[in-house]
Each structure stands twice: as C-alpha cells, then as structure tokens.
C-alpha cells in the first residue's frame, strides 16, 4: 500500500506537535475513551492494540483496567510522549496506518480514537485493524461527525468574523475512498470491512476548557484551524483573537471556562 496525498499532508501537519496537542485538544479527545474501551470489551487480561495513540490517553486507561497494551502512532513525537505516559505498556512504537507490523490475530481487541479522520484510506485502515484481531475479538473506533458540532464549528465563525481569507484547501480523502461522516456512514464502513455485530452511537457532551487552552491549539498549528492561523500575518492574528474573545463570550461559564457542545461517533464490531 502507498500513502496518499492526504496521508502525507496529515503527517506534515502533526510533525513535532505532540506537546501542543497534549496541552490543547487531548482533553477533548479523551472524553469518549472509556466508552471506546467498553465497546471493545477491554478489561483485565485483554490484549489490545491502541492504533493512533496520540499522547497515550486511551492506552493509559486500558492499562488502568489491567489490559495488556500495545500502542502505535505515525508521529514520533506522539510515540515519545506516550512512552512516558504509559511506561507499563507492552510496547509503544511508530507505525502508520494501514501498515501494522503485527501478525494476524495478535490481539483480542483494537481501538482507534479519532484516527479515521486522519487517514487517506479509511477502509484499508479498518481492514488492517481487523487483520490483527483474533476471530470474535472486538474493534472500536471514534470519529468527529460532519457537519461539525459547535466546539469545532465555532472556529469557522471566528475566521469569518475576522475577515480571514482561507488558504488553498489542503488535500482531502480521495472520493472513491471516503465515507459519509455520519452514524450510517461509519457503520457502513465497518460493514464493508466484513465485520459483524456492527453498532454505532452518537456520544454528545459539553467540553469545558479554559479559553487560553482552546486558543492554544490553533495558535500552535493544531488541526485545520491551525493551518489557517499559521498562514496569517500578525495583524490578522490580532483580529482573529478579538473575534475569538467576542464569539466565545457566550460560552463562558461563571468560572470563566468555556462550555462548548460537541459530539463524536463511536462504532464497534466483531471480527468474524
């Protein structure tokens, strides 16, 4: 398998950004992690692969449940941080989906938290997860839905209010490899991989975070808003910050924290 233009773009965007991610968006991505592990039946004695571990949140929770954990990520800075966070893991190494350096049926379960949003061949990725899980083992994945919920969509309003001209659109997933980022679309992807007992649910919550933390992600180049931010001249960044302060005011609680509605899609299935 070869990487796509989308894969190459994603790798370049995340290069060296583990600390910035961990200090900004990691808490948002952590919310569905317990439900993700539940859906994959991860508990004591279960050998689980955490594919796309990021800074190691899911891997750490799995270890706390007594599971045997192997974690991989395409970004070396993420792997380095995850190794520090989960020193008791059986292994944490660099591996880029859909290329997994493990034998067929090596694991009882595989989980992947918000990683399908970042791969150029989603079906090949699900197939790769299925290959390394034993028959009757479980797979569970999460994605951000489209259209985006308020936590993510708010940035579009901020840029519009500031009068930002968007940079040239980055590469997207090839149309023949993409899938609808809906509950039906995600369930259909797992069906297409030949998995059984496919289930998909929407997890909704309110993400509470400090305004400076929420600002810091894009300000440090994290996610698509980060791509927009880093292409702006200093005077435009000042305008963006003013628009950000104005538009986020409606979401600030009495304690000064933002309360941002959001949601994720969680799908799980069994390997036949």
Coordinates of C-alpha atoms in Angstrom, one line a residue:
X1 CA 0.0 0.0 0.0
X2 CA 1.2 3.5 -0.8
X3 CA 0.4 6.6 1.1
X4 CA -2.0 9.2 -0.4
X5 CA -1.5 13.0 -0.7
X6 CA -3.9 13.3 2.3
X7 CA -1.7 11.0 4.4
X8 CA 1.4 13.0 3.5
X9 CA -0.4 16.2 4.4
X10 CA -1.6 14.9 7.8
X11 CA 1.9 13.6 8.7
X12 CA 3.4 17.0 7.9
X13 CA 0.7 18.8 10.0
X14 CA 1.3 16.7 13.1
X15 CA 5.1 16.5 12.9
X16 CA 6.7 17.6 16.2
X17 CA 3.3 18.8 17.6
X18 CA 2.7 16.2 20.4
X19 CA 3.2 18.7 23.3
X20 CA 1.0 21.3 21.6
X21 CA -1.8 18.7 21.1
X22 CA -1.5 17.3 24.6
X23 CA -1.9 20.8 26.1
X24 CA -4.9 21.7 23.9
X25 CA -7.1 19.1 22.2
X26 CA -6.1 16.0 24.1
X27 CA -8.7 16.6 26.8
X28 CA -11.4 17.0 24.2
X29 CA -10.4 13.7 22.5
X30 CA -10.2 11.9 25.9
X31 CA -13.9 12.2 26.7
X32 CA -15.2 9.1 24.7
X33 CA -12.2 7.0 25.6
X34 CA -13.9 5.0 28.4
X35 CA -16.9 4.3 26.1
X36 CA -14.5 3.3 23.3
X37 CA -12.8 0.7 25.6
X38 CA -16.2 -0.6 26.8
X39 CA -17.3 -1.1 23.2
X40 CA -14.2 -3.1 22.5
X41 CA -14.7 -5.1 25.7
X42 CA -11.3 -4.1 27.0
X43 CA -10.7 -5.2 30.6
X44 CA -8.2 -7.2 32.7
X45 CA -6.2 -9.7 30.8
X46 CA -7.3 -8.4 27.3
X47 CA -4.5 -7.8 24.8
X48 CA -5.4 -4.6 23.0
X49 CA -3.9 -2.5 20.2
X50 CA -4.3 1.3 20.5
X51 CA -3.8 2.4 16.9
X52 CA -3.1 6.1 16.6
X53 CA -2.4 6.5 20.3
X54 CA -1.6 10.2 20.2
X55 CA -0.2 11.2 23.6
X56 CA -1.3 7.9 25.1
X57 CA -4.6 8.7 26.8
X58 CA -6.5 5.6 25.6
X59 CA -3.5 3.3 26.2
X60 CA -3.2 4.6 29.8
X61 CA -6.8 4.0 30.5
X62 CA -6.6 0.5 29.1
X63 CA -3.6 -0.3 31.3
X64 CA -5.5 1.0 34.3
X65 CA -8.1 -1.6 33.5
X66 CA -5.5 -4.3 33.7
X67 CA -5.3 -4.8 29.9
X68 CA -2.1 -5.7 28.1
X69 CA -1.5 -2.7 25.7
X70 CA 0.5 -2.1 22.6
X71 CA 0.2 1.4 21.2
X72 CA 1.3 2.8 17.8
X73 CA 1.3 6.2 16.2
X74 CA 2.6 7.6 12.9
X75 CA 4.1 10.7 14.6
X76 CA 7.4 10.1 16.5
X77 CA 6.8 12.9 19.0
X78 CA 3.5 11.3 20.0
X79 CA 5.2 8.0 20.5
X80 CA 7.8 9.6 22.7
X81 CA 5.1 11.2 24.8
X82 CA 3.0 8.1 25.0
X83 CA 6.0 6.0 26.2
X84 CA 6.5 8.4 29.1
X85 CA 2.8 8.4 29.9
X86 CA 2.3 4.6 29.7
X87 CA 5.6 3.1 30.8
X88 CA 3.9 -0.2 31.6
X89 CA 2.7 -0.8 28.1
X90 CA 3.9 -3.9 26.4
X91 CA 5.2 -1.7 23.5
X92 CA 4.8 1.8 22.0
X93 CA 6.2 2.2 18.6
X94 CA 6.0 4.2 15.3
X95 CA 3.6 2.7 12.8
X96 CA 1.4 4.4 10.2
X97 CA -2.0 3.0 9.4
X98 CA -2.9 1.0 7.5
X99 CA 0.6 -0.5 7.9
X100 CA 0.6 -2.5 11.1
X101 CA 3.8 -4.6 11.9
X102 CA 1.9 -7.3 13.8
X103 CA 0.9 -10.9 12.9
X104 CA -2.6 -11.8 12.0
X105 CA -4.8 -12.3 15.1
X106 CA -2.2 -10.9 17.5
X107 CA -4.7 -9.1 19.7
X108 CA -8.1 -9.6 21.4
X109 CA -9.2 -6.1 20.5
X110 CA -8.2 -3.0 18.7
X111 CA -9.2 0.6 19.3
X112 CA -8.6 3.8 17.3
X113 CA -9.7 7.1 18.8
X114 CA -10.4 9.8 16.2
X115 CA -7.8 8.3 13.8
X116 CA -10.1 7.6 10.9
X117 CA -10.4 11.3 10.5
X118 CA -6.7 11.4 9.6
X119 CA -6.1 8.6 7.2
X120 CA -6.3 8.6 3.4
X121 CA -7.8 5.1 3.1
X122 CA -10.4 4.5 5.9
X123 CA -11.5 1.1 4.6
X124 CA -7.9 -0.2 4.4
X125 CA -7.4 1.1 7.9
X126 CA -10.4 -0.8 9.3
X127 CA -9.2 -3.9 7.4
X128 CA -5.8 -3.6 9.0
X129 CA -7.3 -3.4 12.4
X130 CA -9.5 -6.4 11.7
X131 CA -6.5 -8.4 10.4
X132 CA -4.5 -8.1 13.7
X133 CA -7.5 -9.0 15.9
X134 CA -8.4 -12.7 16.5
X135 CA -11.8 -14.1 15.4
X136 CA -14.6 -12.9 17.7
X137 CA -12.4 -10.1 19.0
X138 CA -13.7 -6.6 19.1
X139 CA -12.8 -3.4 17.2
X140 CA -14.0 0.1 18.3
X141 CA -13.4 3.4 16.6
X142 CA -14.4 7.0 17.0
X143 CA -14.6 9.9 14.5
X144 CA -15.7 13.5 14.5
X145 CA -19.0 13.8 12.6
X146 CA -19.8 16.1 9.8
X147 CA -21.2 18.7 9.9
X148 CA -19.1 19.7 12.9
X149 CA -20.6 20.5 16.3
X150 CA -20.2 23.8 18.0
X151 CA -16.9 23.2 19.6
X152 CA -15.2 22.7 16.2
X153 CA -17.6 24.8 14.0
X154 CA -17.1 27.9 16.2
X155 CA -13.7 28.4 14.6
X156 CA -15.3 28.9 11.2
X157 CA -17.4 31.7 12.7
X158 CA -14.3 33.3 14.3
X159 CA -12.4 33.3 11.0
X160 CA -15.4 34.8 9.1
X161 CA -15.9 37.5 11.7
X162 CA -12.2 38.5 11.4
X163 CA -12.4 38.5 7.6
X164 CA -9.8 35.8 7.2
X165 CA -9.1 34.6 3.6
X166 CA -8.8 30.9 3.7
X167 CA -5.5 29.3 2.3
X168 CA -5.7 26.9 -0.6
X169 CA -7.7 23.9 0.5
X170 CA -5.4 21.0 1.7
X171 CA -5.6 17.6 0.0
X172 CA -8.7 15.6 1.0
X173 CA -9.5 11.9 1.1
X174 CA -10.0 10.6 -2.4
X175 CA -13.7 10.5 -3.3
X176 CA -13.5 6.7 -4.0
X177 CA -12.0 6.1 -0.6
X178 CA -14.1 8.4 1.5
X179 CA -17.2 7.7 3.5
X180 CA -20.0 9.9 5.0
X181 CA -19.0 11.2 8.4
X182 CA -22.4 10.1 9.8
X183 CA -23.6 7.3 12.0
X184 CA -24.8 5.5 8.9
X185 CA -21.6 6.1 7.0
X186 CA -19.3 4.9 9.8
X187 CA -21.4 1.8 10.4
X188 CA -21.4 1.2 6.6
X189 CA -17.6 1.4 6.6
X190 CA -17.3 -1.4 9.2
X191 CA -19.9 -3.4 7.3
X192 CA -17.8 -3.0 4.1
X193 CA -14.8 -4.5 6.0
X194 CA -16.8 -7.6 6.6
X195 CA -17.2 -7.1 10.4
X196 CA -20.2 -8.4 12.2
X197 CA -22.4 -7.1 15.1
X198 CA -21.8 -3.6 13.9
X199 CA -23.1 -0.9 16.3
X200 CA -22.8 2.9 16.1
X201 CA -23.9 5.5 18.5
X202 CA -23.5 9.3 19.0
X203 CA -21.9 10.5 22.2
X204 CA -22.7 14.1 23.0
X205 CA -21.2 16.2 25.7
X206 CA -20.2 19.7 26.7
X207 CA -16.4 20.2 26.6
X208 CA -15.3 22.6 29.4
X209 CA -11.9 24.2 28.9
X210 CA -10.1 27.4 29.6
X211 CA -10.3 30.0 26.8
X212 CA -6.5 30.1 26.6
X213 CA -6.3 26.4 26.2
X214 CA -8.8 26.4 23.4
X215 CA -7.0 29.2 21.7
X216 CA -3.6 27.5 22.1
X217 CA -4.4 24.6 19.8
X218 CA -4.9 26.5 16.5
X219 CA -2.3 29.1 17.7
X220 CA 0.2 26.3 17.7
X221 CA -0.8 24.9 14.3
X222 CA -3.1 22.1 15.6
X223 CA -5.9 20.9 13.4
X224 CA -7.4 22.7 10.4
X225 CA -7.9 25.9 12.2
X226 CA -4.2 25.8 13.0
X227 CA -3.4 25.6 9.3
X228 CA -5.5 28.8 8.8
X229 CA -3.9 30.5 11.7
X230 CA -0.3 29.9 10.7
X231 CA -0.8 31.4 7.3
X232 CA -2.0 34.8 8.6
X233 CA 0.1 37.9 9.1
X234 CA 0.5 39.2 12.7
X235 CA -2.1 41.9 12.3
X236 CA -4.7 39.4 11.2
X237 CA -3.9 37.1 14.1
X238 CA -4.8 40.1 16.4
X239 CA -8.1 40.5 14.6
X240 CA -8.7 36.7 14.9
X241 CA -8.1 36.9 18.7
X242 CA -10.5 39.8 19.0
X243 CA -13.2 37.9 17.2
X244 CA -12.4 34.8 19.3
X245 CA -12.8 36.7 22.5
X246 CA -16.1 38.2 21.3
X247 CA -17.7 35.0 20.0
X248 CA -16.6 32.7 22.8
X249 CA -18.0 35.1 25.4
X250 CA -21.5 33.5 25.0
X251 CA -20.0 30.1 26.0
X252 CA -18.2 31.2 29.2
X253 CA -19.5 30.0 32.5
X254 CA -19.3 31.9 35.7
X255 CA -15.9 30.3 36.5
X256 CA -14.6 31.7 33.2
X257 CA -14.3 28.3 31.5
X258 CA -15.8 27.7 28.0
X259 CA -18.7 25.2 27.8
X260 CA -18.7 24.0 24.2
X261 CA -21.2 21.5 22.9
X262 CA -19.7 18.7 20.8
X263 CA -20.3 15.1 19.8
X264 CA -18.5 12.0 18.5
X265 CA -19.5 8.9 16.6
X266 CA -18.5 5.6 18.2
X267 CA -18.7 2.4 16.2
X268 CA -17.8 -1.1 17.2
X269 CA -17.9 -4.6 15.7
X270 CA -16.7 -8.1 16.0
X271 CA -14.1 -9.9 13.8
X272 CA -15.7 -12.9 12.1

